[in-house]
Amino acid sequence: MINKWRIITPILLIALLTLSGCNFFNKQTETQQGQTQQNMKNDSEQAVQITEIKPLNIMTLQVTFSEPLSEEGVKVENLDTIKRNFSFNHDLAIVNVPRLKIGAKSTYIVPVTMQKAGTTYTLRYKDGETKAFDGSDEKINISQAKQVANDTFELESLKEQGVTDYANIIEAYKEARGDLSFQVNDNNEDDKGKHYQVISSLRDRVVTLTAENGDKLQADYVLFTQAADGRQAPKFRLPEGKAMKAGTKYTVTADWATIKNPTFTATDMAPLTIKSVEPIDATSFQVTLDKDPGMELFAGRSVALQAEDGSTLQAQYRYSSRNGAVGIFDVIDETLKSGGTYKVQPINNWATANNVSLTAK
């Protein structure tokens, strides 16, 4: 019996060592393969080159790459990093993420700060080769300026007049835009040969509102309003606490737009009316107006919530959450007290909320 174990033990030991060795080499091979794949991915991203740059207008470039950009390379959450990936000279910079055009393999709409005609710019993507292009001073053709609130106005452009918001021609919004989406070629012509000016992202864009007495105010673009409600009518808002004076003529100017009808006479517009407020969870609630405003007038708005003990919370509209007369608001940095009752107070008089309160879940 002892002799048998003397024979079997070495055999088992050899088998165990062989198996361990196989597992070790398998794991080593898997690790090497993973590293190789990661290196290939990194090399691929490093190897992306710019093949063509077309300035479409003073604030928009069309950039074609040798291959599609990575998913991380177009995420809004990564905007700060993406800005560093696009290296320009003459202080030019991107203002929002690149957006792939519908039907294109690697051609993107890239919004930039203002270019200057007669200036030769260069662009390098990551560590790729530098490519030069001549700046454009072409401005976007805007149809009219129109007041929509006491502190807010819109700039409307029309697709029928050969102007399209970039939301209509990019893959990212294709499904959401539905019938408004369409495809254009590299020259931004549709299937009938009609050419379009392209309004790229208006993030960080500003315009100037000049009163008839010469007083000037800067108005900032209100996020997520440039292609809302099926219209090309981005909203611009005056600084907090400022409002247009009824009966006064105002003219809008912009370094990125030519406005056909830039002047309007302000009227005293009634604020929106909040009819009711219902809780969703500990950090959000929905606000219902007495009627559908027919346009995105919630954007950029806030309300204060005053508790029974006098303490106050602040909540902000969740962008693009509006559905008719209803919009969702999120409490900033705090939570609602379960069962607590809060008086609703719109900030900066954008709405009235007479005897409207919120009872938290």
GROMACS .gro file of C-alpha atoms in nm:
model
  361
    1MET     CA    1   0.000   0.000   0.000
    2ILE     CA    2   0.285   0.236   0.092
    3ASN     CA    3   0.457   0.157  -0.238
    4LYS     CA    4   0.139   0.251  -0.425
    5TRP     CA    5   0.123   0.592  -0.256
    6ARG     CA    6   0.491   0.644  -0.330
    7ILE     CA    7   0.408   0.598  -0.697
    8ILE     CA    8   0.078   0.796  -0.702
    9THR     CA    9   0.203   1.101  -0.505
   10PRO     CA   10   0.465   1.210  -0.760
   11ILE     CA   11   0.209   1.160  -1.037
   12LEU     CA   12  -0.043   1.384  -0.858
   13LEU     CA   13   0.227   1.641  -0.787
   14ILE     CA   14   0.329   1.652  -1.152
   15ALA     CA   15  -0.036   1.687  -1.260
   16LEU     CA   16  -0.093   1.968  -1.010
   17LEU     CA   17   0.216   2.154  -1.120
   18THR     CA   18   0.119   2.109  -1.484
   19LEU     CA   19  -0.230   2.242  -1.418
   20SER     CA   20  -0.099   2.537  -1.215
   21GLY     CA   21   0.148   2.613  -1.489
   22CYS     CA   22  -0.127   2.605  -1.751
   23ASN     CA   23  -0.345   2.838  -1.545
   24PHE     CA   24  -0.051   3.070  -1.491
   25PHE     CA   25   0.036   3.079  -1.859
   26ASN     CA   26  -0.334   3.118  -1.952
   27LYS     CA   27  -0.370   3.412  -1.716
   28GLN     CA   28  -0.044   3.559  -1.840
   29THR     CA   29  -0.164   3.521  -2.199
   30GLU     CA   30  -0.502   3.679  -2.115
   31THR     CA   31  -0.325   3.969  -1.943
   32GLN     CA   32  -0.094   4.018  -2.238
   33GLN     CA   33  -0.389   4.005  -2.479
   34GLY     CA   34  -0.579   4.260  -2.268
   35GLN     CA   35  -0.278   4.490  -2.259
   36THR     CA   36  -0.232   4.448  -2.633
   37GLN     CA   37  -0.599   4.534  -2.698
   38GLN     CA   38  -0.577   4.837  -2.469
   39ASN     CA   39  -0.256   4.948  -2.638
   40MET     CA   40  -0.420   4.902  -2.978
   41LYS     CA   41  -0.717   5.111  -2.860
   42ASN     CA   42  -0.485   5.384  -2.728
   43ASP     CA   43  -0.276   5.374  -3.046
   44SER     CA   44  -0.596   5.396  -3.253
   45GLU     CA   45  -0.713   5.703  -3.062
   46GLN     CA   46  -0.368   5.857  -3.085
   47ALA     CA   47  -0.368   5.788  -3.458
   48VAL     CA   48  -0.689   5.979  -3.533
   49GLN     CA   49  -0.597   6.254  -3.775
   50ILE     CA   50  -0.784   6.555  -3.912
   51THR     CA   51  -0.829   6.511  -4.286
   52GLU     CA   52  -1.036   6.823  -4.367
   53ILE     CA   53  -1.157   7.144  -4.202
   54LYS     CA   54  -1.437   7.356  -4.350
   55PRO     CA   55  -1.534   7.681  -4.176
   56LEU     CA   56  -1.914   7.696  -4.218
   57ASN     CA   57  -1.960   8.036  -4.056
   58ILE     CA   58  -1.803   8.263  -3.797
   59MET     CA   59  -1.876   8.022  -3.509
   60THR     CA   60  -1.894   7.681  -3.676
   61LEU     CA   61  -1.642   7.438  -3.824
   62GLN     CA   62  -1.702   7.112  -4.005
   63VAL     CA   63  -1.416   6.876  -3.926
   64THR     CA   64  -1.355   6.538  -4.089
   65PHE     CA   65  -1.129   6.285  -3.918
   66SER     CA   66  -0.954   5.975  -4.047
   67GLU     CA   67  -1.191   5.767  -3.833
   68PRO     CA   68  -1.479   5.826  -3.589
   69LEU     CA   69  -1.397   5.983  -3.254
   70SER     CA   70  -1.428   5.762  -2.947
   71GLU     CA   71  -1.742   5.763  -2.736
   72GLU     CA   72  -1.551   5.939  -2.458
   73GLY     CA   73  -1.435   6.197  -2.710
   74VAL     CA   74  -1.787   6.332  -2.769
   75LYS     CA   75  -1.948   6.310  -2.423
   76VAL     CA   76  -2.074   6.639  -2.282
   77GLU     CA   77  -1.954   6.528  -1.938
   78ASN     CA   78  -1.599   6.528  -2.077
   79LEU     CA   79  -1.617   6.878  -2.227
   80ASP     CA   80  -1.319   7.017  -2.033
   81THR     CA   81  -1.097   6.732  -2.153
   82ILE     CA   82  -1.234   6.755  -2.506
   83LYS     CA   83  -1.151   7.126  -2.515
   84ARG     CA   84  -0.790   7.038  -2.439
   85ASN     CA   85  -0.788   6.777  -2.716
   86PHE     CA   86  -0.863   7.047  -2.974
   87SER     CA   87  -0.560   7.276  -2.988
   88PHE     CA   88  -0.604   7.599  -3.190
   89ASN     CA   89  -0.384   7.902  -3.236
   90HIS     CA   90  -0.496   8.268  -3.209
   91ASP     CA   91  -0.703   8.189  -2.896
   92LEU     CA   92  -0.972   8.006  -3.091
   93ALA     CA   93  -1.144   7.732  -2.887
   94ILE     CA   94  -1.437   7.492  -2.906
   95VAL     CA   95  -1.742   7.576  -2.694
   96ASN     CA   96  -1.923   7.240  -2.697
   97VAL     CA   97  -1.864   6.880  -2.799
   98PRO     CA   98  -1.828   6.772  -3.164
   99ARG     CA   99  -2.145   6.622  -3.315
  100LEU     CA  100  -2.142   6.359  -3.590
  101LYS     CA  101  -2.350   6.452  -3.894
  102ILE     CA  102  -2.633   6.222  -3.998
  103GLY     CA  103  -2.509   5.964  -4.249
  104ALA     CA  104  -2.143   6.059  -4.202
  105LYS     CA  105  -1.867   5.825  -4.093
  106SER     CA  106  -1.636   6.076  -3.928
  107THR     CA  107  -1.749   6.430  -4.015
  108TYR     CA  108  -1.847   6.648  -3.720
  109ILE     CA  109  -2.005   6.986  -3.653
  110VAL     CA  110  -1.768   7.168  -3.417
  111PRO     CA  111  -1.883   7.493  -3.247
  112VAL     CA  112  -1.604   7.741  -3.180
  113THR     CA  113  -1.549   8.091  -3.049
  114MET     CA  114  -1.557   8.375  -3.302
  115GLN     CA  115  -1.322   8.347  -3.600
  116LYS     CA  116  -1.175   8.640  -3.790
  117ALA     CA  117  -1.166   8.662  -4.168
  118GLY     CA  118  -0.816   8.692  -4.310
  119THR     CA  119  -0.668   8.494  -4.021
  120THR     CA  120  -0.504   8.159  -4.082
  121TYR     CA  121  -0.586   7.921  -3.800
  122THR     CA  122  -0.436   7.586  -3.714
  123LEU     CA  123  -0.595   7.292  -3.536
  124ARG     CA  124  -0.438   6.981  -3.389
  125TYR     CA  125  -0.639   6.695  -3.240
  126LYS     CA  126  -0.458   6.539  -2.943
  127ASP     CA  127  -0.105   6.462  -3.062
  128GLY     CA  128  -0.197   6.441  -3.429
  129GLU     CA  129  -0.074   6.650  -3.716
  130THR     CA  130  -0.156   7.020  -3.734
  131LYS     CA  131  -0.389   7.135  -4.011
  132ALA     CA  132  -0.447   7.495  -4.126
  133PHE     CA  133  -0.763   7.672  -4.241
  134ASP     CA  134  -0.870   8.028  -4.320
  135GLY     CA  135  -1.114   8.191  -4.079
  136SER     CA  136  -1.468   8.285  -4.180
  137ASP     CA  137  -1.666   8.595  -4.087
  138GLU     CA  138  -1.998   8.471  -4.229
  139LYS     CA  139  -2.281   8.542  -3.986
  140ILE     CA  140  -2.601   8.343  -3.933
  141ASN     CA  141  -2.913   8.487  -4.096
  142ILE     CA  142  -3.174   8.543  -3.826
  143SER     CA  143  -3.530   8.638  -3.920
  144GLN     CA  144  -3.645   8.836  -3.616
  145ALA     CA  145  -3.606   8.926  -3.251
  146LYS     CA  146  -3.915   8.894  -3.034
  147GLN     CA  147  -3.989   8.950  -2.665
  148VAL     CA  148  -4.126   8.644  -2.481
  149ALA     CA  149  -4.100   8.760  -2.117
  150ASN     CA  150  -4.010   9.080  -1.935
  151ASP     CA  151  -3.648   8.969  -1.913
  152THR     CA  152  -3.629   8.731  -2.210
  153PHE     CA  153  -3.646   8.747  -2.589
  154GLU     CA  154  -3.593   8.500  -2.872
  155LEU     CA  155  -3.409   8.506  -3.205
  156GLU     CA  156  -3.598   8.309  -3.467
  157SER     CA  157  -3.450   8.164  -3.785
  158LEU     CA  158  -3.631   7.965  -4.050
  159LYS     CA  159  -3.540   7.641  -4.223
  160GLU     CA  160  -3.743   7.755  -4.525
  161GLN     CA  161  -3.496   8.042  -4.562
  162GLY     CA  162  -3.196   7.811  -4.573
  163VAL     CA  163  -3.097   7.810  -4.206
  164THR     CA  164  -3.096   7.495  -3.994
  165ASP     CA  165  -3.014   7.431  -3.634
  166TYR     CA  166  -2.742   7.168  -3.601
  167ALA     CA  167  -2.985   6.957  -3.395
  168ASN     CA  168  -3.166   6.872  -3.721
  169ILE     CA  169  -2.860   6.728  -3.897
  170ILE     CA  170  -2.668   6.536  -3.631
  171GLU     CA  171  -2.690   6.170  -3.533
  172ALA     CA  172  -2.716   6.237  -3.159
  173TYR     CA  173  -3.058   6.403  -3.190
  174LYS     CA  174  -3.189   6.215  -3.493
  175GLU     CA  175  -3.439   5.999  -3.305
  176ALA     CA  176  -3.563   6.278  -3.076
  177ARG     CA  177  -3.608   6.525  -3.362
  178GLY     CA  178  -3.818   6.285  -3.570
  179ASP     CA  179  -3.945   6.442  -3.893
  180LEU     CA  180  -3.736   6.754  -3.830
  181SER     CA  181  -3.416   6.556  -3.889
  182PHE     CA  182  -3.268   6.542  -4.236
  183GLN     CA  183  -2.940   6.461  -4.403
  184VAL     CA  184  -2.707   6.703  -4.578
  185ASN     CA  185  -2.390   6.631  -4.773
  186ASP     CA  186  -2.040   6.766  -4.707
  187ASN     CA  187  -2.147   7.097  -4.863
  188ASN     CA  188  -2.453   7.104  -4.635
  189GLU     CA  189  -2.698   7.057  -4.919
  190ASP     CA  190  -3.007   6.839  -4.888
  191ASP     CA  191  -3.119   6.577  -5.141
  192LYS     CA  192  -3.276   6.853  -5.353
  193GLY     CA  193  -2.957   7.055  -5.366
  194LYS     CA  194  -3.071   7.325  -5.122
  195HIS     CA  195  -2.784   7.471  -4.920
  196TYR     CA  196  -2.818   7.547  -4.548
  197GLN     CA  197  -2.639   7.768  -4.303
  198VAL     CA  198  -2.574   7.570  -3.985
  199ILE     CA  199  -2.637   7.713  -3.638
  200SER     CA  200  -2.402   7.522  -3.410
  201SER     CA  201  -2.426   7.506  -3.031
  202LEU     CA  202  -2.515   7.841  -2.874
  203ARG     CA  203  -2.360   7.747  -2.542
  204ASP     CA  204  -2.187   8.054  -2.391
  205ARG     CA  205  -2.312   8.280  -2.674
  206VAL     CA  206  -2.424   8.632  -2.591
  207VAL     CA  207  -2.608   8.914  -2.768
  208THR     CA  208  -2.645   9.286  -2.694
  209LEU     CA  209  -2.979   9.454  -2.624
  210THR     CA  210  -2.969   9.829  -2.689
  211ALA     CA  211  -3.252  10.057  -2.573
  212GLU     CA  212  -3.355  10.358  -2.782
  213ASN     CA  213  -3.180  10.588  -2.531
  214GLY     CA  214  -2.852  10.407  -2.597
  215ASP     CA  215  -2.841  10.196  -2.280
  216LYS     CA  216  -2.695   9.851  -2.345
  217LEU     CA  217  -2.740   9.521  -2.169
  218GLN     CA  218  -2.581   9.183  -2.241
  219ALA     CA  219  -2.819   8.890  -2.269
  220ASP     CA  220  -2.702   8.531  -2.226
  221TYR     CA  221  -2.825   8.228  -2.416
  222VAL     CA  222  -3.066   8.013  -2.214
  223LEU     CA  223  -2.947   7.653  -2.233
  224PHE     CA  224  -3.146   7.395  -2.430
  225THR     CA  225  -3.379   7.646  -2.596
  226GLN     CA  226  -3.225   7.676  -2.941
  227ALA     CA  227  -3.425   7.394  -3.103
  228ALA     CA  228  -3.709   7.338  -2.855
  229ASP     CA  229  -4.074   7.289  -2.946
  230GLY     CA  230  -3.994   7.227  -3.311
  231ARG     CA  231  -3.875   7.585  -3.363
  232GLN     CA  232  -3.539   7.751  -3.422
  233ALA     CA  233  -3.595   8.024  -3.164
  234PRO     CA  234  -3.323   8.031  -2.895
  235LYS     CA  235  -3.402   8.239  -2.589
  236PHE     CA  236  -3.173   8.506  -2.443
  237ARG     CA  237  -3.211   8.645  -2.092
  238LEU     CA  238  -3.107   8.967  -1.924
  239PRO     CA  239  -2.900   8.961  -1.603
  240GLU     CA  240  -3.095   8.869  -1.290
  241GLY     CA  241  -3.300   9.161  -1.165
  242LYS     CA  242  -3.304   9.338  -1.502
  243ALA     CA  243  -3.614   9.372  -1.722
  244MET     CA  244  -3.720   9.550  -2.036
  245LYS     CA  245  -3.925   9.867  -1.992
  246ALA     CA  246  -4.269   9.864  -2.149
  247GLY     CA  247  -4.304  10.109  -2.438
  248THR     CA  248  -3.930  10.122  -2.506
  249LYS     CA  249  -3.782  10.019  -2.839
  250TYR     CA  250  -3.495   9.771  -2.822
  251THR     CA  251  -3.253   9.651  -3.088
  252VAL     CA  252  -3.065   9.323  -3.071
  253THR     CA  253  -2.716   9.282  -3.218
  254ALA     CA  254  -2.475   8.989  -3.214
  255ASP     CA  255  -2.123   8.931  -3.341
  256TRP     CA  256  -2.237   8.595  -3.481
  257ALA     CA  257  -2.570   8.691  -3.644
  258THR     CA  258  -2.729   8.924  -3.899
  259ILE     CA  259  -3.083   8.993  -3.780
  260LYS     CA  260  -3.332   9.099  -4.047
  261ASN     CA  261  -3.583   9.244  -3.799
  262PRO     CA  262  -3.377   9.322  -3.488
  263THR     CA  263  -3.603   9.583  -3.324
  264PHE     CA  264  -3.914   9.542  -3.110
  265THR     CA  265  -4.111   9.754  -2.865
  266ALA     CA  266  -4.128   9.598  -2.522
  267THR     CA  267  -4.460   9.537  -2.350
  268ASP     CA  268  -4.539   9.452  -1.990
  269MET     CA  269  -4.586   9.077  -2.016
  270ALA     CA  270  -4.775   8.896  -1.744
  271PRO     CA  271  -4.568   8.636  -1.561
  272LEU     CA  272  -4.656   8.269  -1.591
  273THR     CA  273  -4.904   8.136  -1.334
  274ILE     CA  274  -4.819   7.829  -1.126
  275LYS     CA  275  -5.141   7.636  -1.059
  276SER     CA  276  -5.008   7.346  -0.854
  277VAL     CA  277  -4.694   7.166  -0.736
  278GLU     CA  278  -4.671   6.792  -0.675
  279PRO     CA  279  -4.383   6.597  -0.516
  280ILE     CA  280  -4.194   6.329  -0.712
  281ASP     CA  281  -3.938   6.224  -0.453
  282ALA     CA  282  -3.718   6.377  -0.181
  283THR     CA  283  -3.529   6.596  -0.425
  284SER     CA  284  -3.770   6.676  -0.709
  285PHE     CA  285  -4.124   6.789  -0.785
  286GLN     CA  286  -4.336   6.889  -1.081
  287VAL     CA  287  -4.474   7.235  -1.142
  288THR     CA  288  -4.797   7.276  -1.338
  289LEU     CA  289  -4.889   7.608  -1.497
  290ASP     CA  290  -5.245   7.722  -1.553
  291LYS     CA  291  -5.188   7.679  -1.928
  292ASP     CA  292  -4.928   7.555  -2.174
  293PRO     CA  293  -4.702   7.850  -2.269
  294GLY     CA  294  -4.636   7.685  -2.606
  295MET     CA  295  -4.263   7.740  -2.578
  296GLU     CA  296  -3.976   7.665  -2.343
  297LEU     CA  297  -4.018   7.937  -2.078
  298PHE     CA  298  -3.923   7.720  -1.780
  299ALA     CA  299  -3.558   7.703  -1.887
  300GLY     CA  300  -3.315   7.864  -1.646
  301ARG     CA  301  -3.583   7.938  -1.388
  302SER     CA  302  -3.574   7.872  -1.014
  303VAL     CA  303  -3.814   7.871  -0.719
  304ALA     CA  304  -3.762   7.911  -0.346
  305LEU     CA  305  -3.935   7.671  -0.106
  306GLN     CA  306  -4.008   7.822   0.233
  307ALA     CA  307  -4.058   7.570   0.512
  308GLU     CA  308  -4.293   7.622   0.806
  309ASP     CA  309  -3.996   7.706   1.031
  310GLY     CA  310  -3.895   7.988   0.794
  311SER     CA  311  -3.595   7.808   0.641
  312THR     CA  312  -3.566   7.816   0.265
  313LEU     CA  313  -3.457   7.569  -0.001
  314GLN     CA  314  -3.394   7.648  -0.367
  315ALA     CA  315  -3.492   7.436  -0.666
  316GLN     CA  316  -3.401   7.470  -1.032
  317TYR     CA  317  -3.582   7.364  -1.348
  318ARG     CA  318  -3.455   7.038  -1.497
  319TYR     CA  319  -3.362   7.128  -1.852
  320SER     CA  320  -3.576   6.977  -2.129
  321SER     CA  321  -3.822   6.822  -1.881
  322ARG     CA  322  -4.119   7.032  -1.988
  323ASN     CA  323  -4.426   6.853  -2.118
  324GLY     CA  324  -4.689   7.108  -2.211
  325ALA     CA  325  -4.775   7.305  -1.897
  326VAL     CA  326  -4.570   7.077  -1.667
  327GLY     CA  327  -4.200   7.101  -1.581
  328ILE     CA  328  -3.977   6.921  -1.330
  329PHE     CA  329  -3.770   7.107  -1.071
  330ASP     CA  330  -3.482   6.967  -0.864
  331VAL     CA  331  -3.387   7.080  -0.514
  332ILE     CA  332  -3.031   7.213  -0.505
  333ASP     CA  333  -2.788   7.034  -0.267
  334GLU     CA  334  -3.058   6.945  -0.009
  335THR     CA  335  -3.363   6.723   0.038
  336LEU     CA  336  -3.725   6.783   0.123
  337LYS     CA  337  -3.835   6.688   0.473
  338SER     CA  338  -4.084   6.401   0.460
  339GLY     CA  339  -4.433   6.532   0.529
  340GLY     CA  340  -4.306   6.891   0.537
  341THR     CA  341  -4.504   7.172   0.377
  342TYR     CA  342  -4.328   7.438   0.170
  343LYS     CA  343  -4.457   7.765   0.031
  344VAL     CA  344  -4.359   7.807  -0.336
  345GLN     CA  345  -4.200   8.139  -0.433
  346PRO     CA  346  -4.077   8.191  -0.793
  347ILE     CA  347  -3.740   8.369  -0.800
  348ASN     CA  348  -3.705   8.689  -1.005
  349ASN     CA  349  -4.079   8.722  -1.080
  350TRP     CA  350  -4.092   8.484  -1.375
  351ALA     CA  351  -4.418   8.341  -1.239
  352THR     CA  352  -4.680   8.392  -0.971
  353ALA     CA  353  -4.777   8.121  -0.719
  354ASN     CA  354  -5.065   8.252  -0.508
  355ASN     CA  355  -5.131   8.019  -0.215
  356VAL     CA  356  -4.943   7.735  -0.385
  357SER     CA  357  -4.760   7.496  -0.154
  358LEU     CA  358  -4.571   7.167  -0.178
  359THR     CA  359  -4.619   6.884   0.069
  360ALA     CA  360  -4.324   6.647   0.054
  361LYS     CA  361  -4.371   6.271   0.046
   0.00000   0.00000   0.00000
